[in-house]
DNA sequence: GACAAGATTAGCT
DNA sequence: GCTAATCTTGTCT
């Protein structure tokens, strides 16, 4: 039972970053993992705007790491933090803008056994993917995917076969020391896979 | 070449 | 709820 439409095309990722961050909610991220297929519904995102956002890695600095953010929309930006963890971003907008959307949490749909193997610490299904680095671990995403393309054949995003109804809420972003005032975090209201956090109130 | 900080997580109080 | 763990990247000397 695949129930999967065609992958989102390049055009989707070239639009407005904040709009894309909202529209990605409820979409399905698919990863071909060897013989296996992993699927998850995106339930939480954050937008990073290169031009005016001090929290964005591309803000007023073009470095080896942030140069990926200036690629055209649909490019994957994976980076390493805190010595252990990866965060998975999708570059948005036209080439040269420095915008990206961070995938913070997904709801596991397929390939649960593989995810559990990769996340031995997770005590339950919810803990498999309810955090940006947890999602990366469960899906086996690491630095090798940096600069890859989200419209490729091994990893891509599709719309669900059935359009679900859900409410989108927004809040301040999490884990930042700068740019905390921008309400650029978006999540599906009342979805249990959204990261639990003190900022989970709607703004 | 050295140093400080970081888009987090897990484990302990 | 609070803090240590851990190492890459960017910046400064």
PDB file of C-alpha atoms in Angstrom, chain A residues 1 32 34-35 37 50 67 73 76 97-98 103 105 107 109 114 133 138 141 146 158 184 191:
ATOM      1  CA  UNK A   1       0.000   0.000   0.000  1.00  0.00           C
ATOM      2  CA  UNK A  32      15.030   4.664  -0.014  1.00  0.00           C
ATOM      3  CA  UNK A  34      18.979   0.056   0.568  1.00  0.00           C
ATOM      4  CA  UNK A  35      16.211  -2.475   0.055  1.00  0.00           C
ATOM      5  CA  UNK A  37      11.743   2.330   2.320  1.00  0.00           C
ATOM      6  CA  UNK A  50      19.353  34.248   5.314  1.00  0.00           C
ATOM      7  CA  UNK A  67      27.556  28.072   1.185  1.00  0.00           C
ATOM      8  CA  UNK A  73      15.803  25.540  -3.488  1.00  0.00           C
ATOM      9  CA  UNK A  76      19.709  19.382   1.208  1.00  0.00           C
ATOM     10  CA  UNK A  97      19.021  33.771  -0.976  1.00  0.00           C
ATOM     11  CA  UNK A  98      20.464  31.744   1.912  1.00  0.00           C
ATOM     12  CA  UNK A 103      12.744  19.499   9.580  1.00  0.00           C
ATOM     13  CA  UNK A 105       9.987  16.231  13.669  1.00  0.00           C
ATOM     14  CA  UNK A 107       5.551  10.955  12.391  1.00  0.00           C
ATOM     15  CA  UNK A 109       4.746   5.789   8.796  1.00  0.00           C
ATOM     16  CA  UNK A 114      14.663   0.016  10.941  1.00  0.00           C
ATOM     17  CA  UNK A 133      18.453  14.908  15.414  1.00  0.00           C
ATOM     18  CA  UNK A 138      16.008   7.205  12.620  1.00  0.00           C
ATOM     19  CA  UNK A 141      20.608  10.907   7.494  1.00  0.00           C
ATOM     20  CA  UNK A 146      24.749  17.438   2.531  1.00  0.00           C
ATOM     21  CA  UNK A 158       5.380  13.740  -1.616  1.00  0.00           C
ATOM     22  CA  UNK A 184       9.236  30.886  12.423  1.00  0.00           C
ATOM     23  CA  UNK A 191       0.135  15.923  16.912  1.00  0.00           C
TER      24      UNK A 191
END
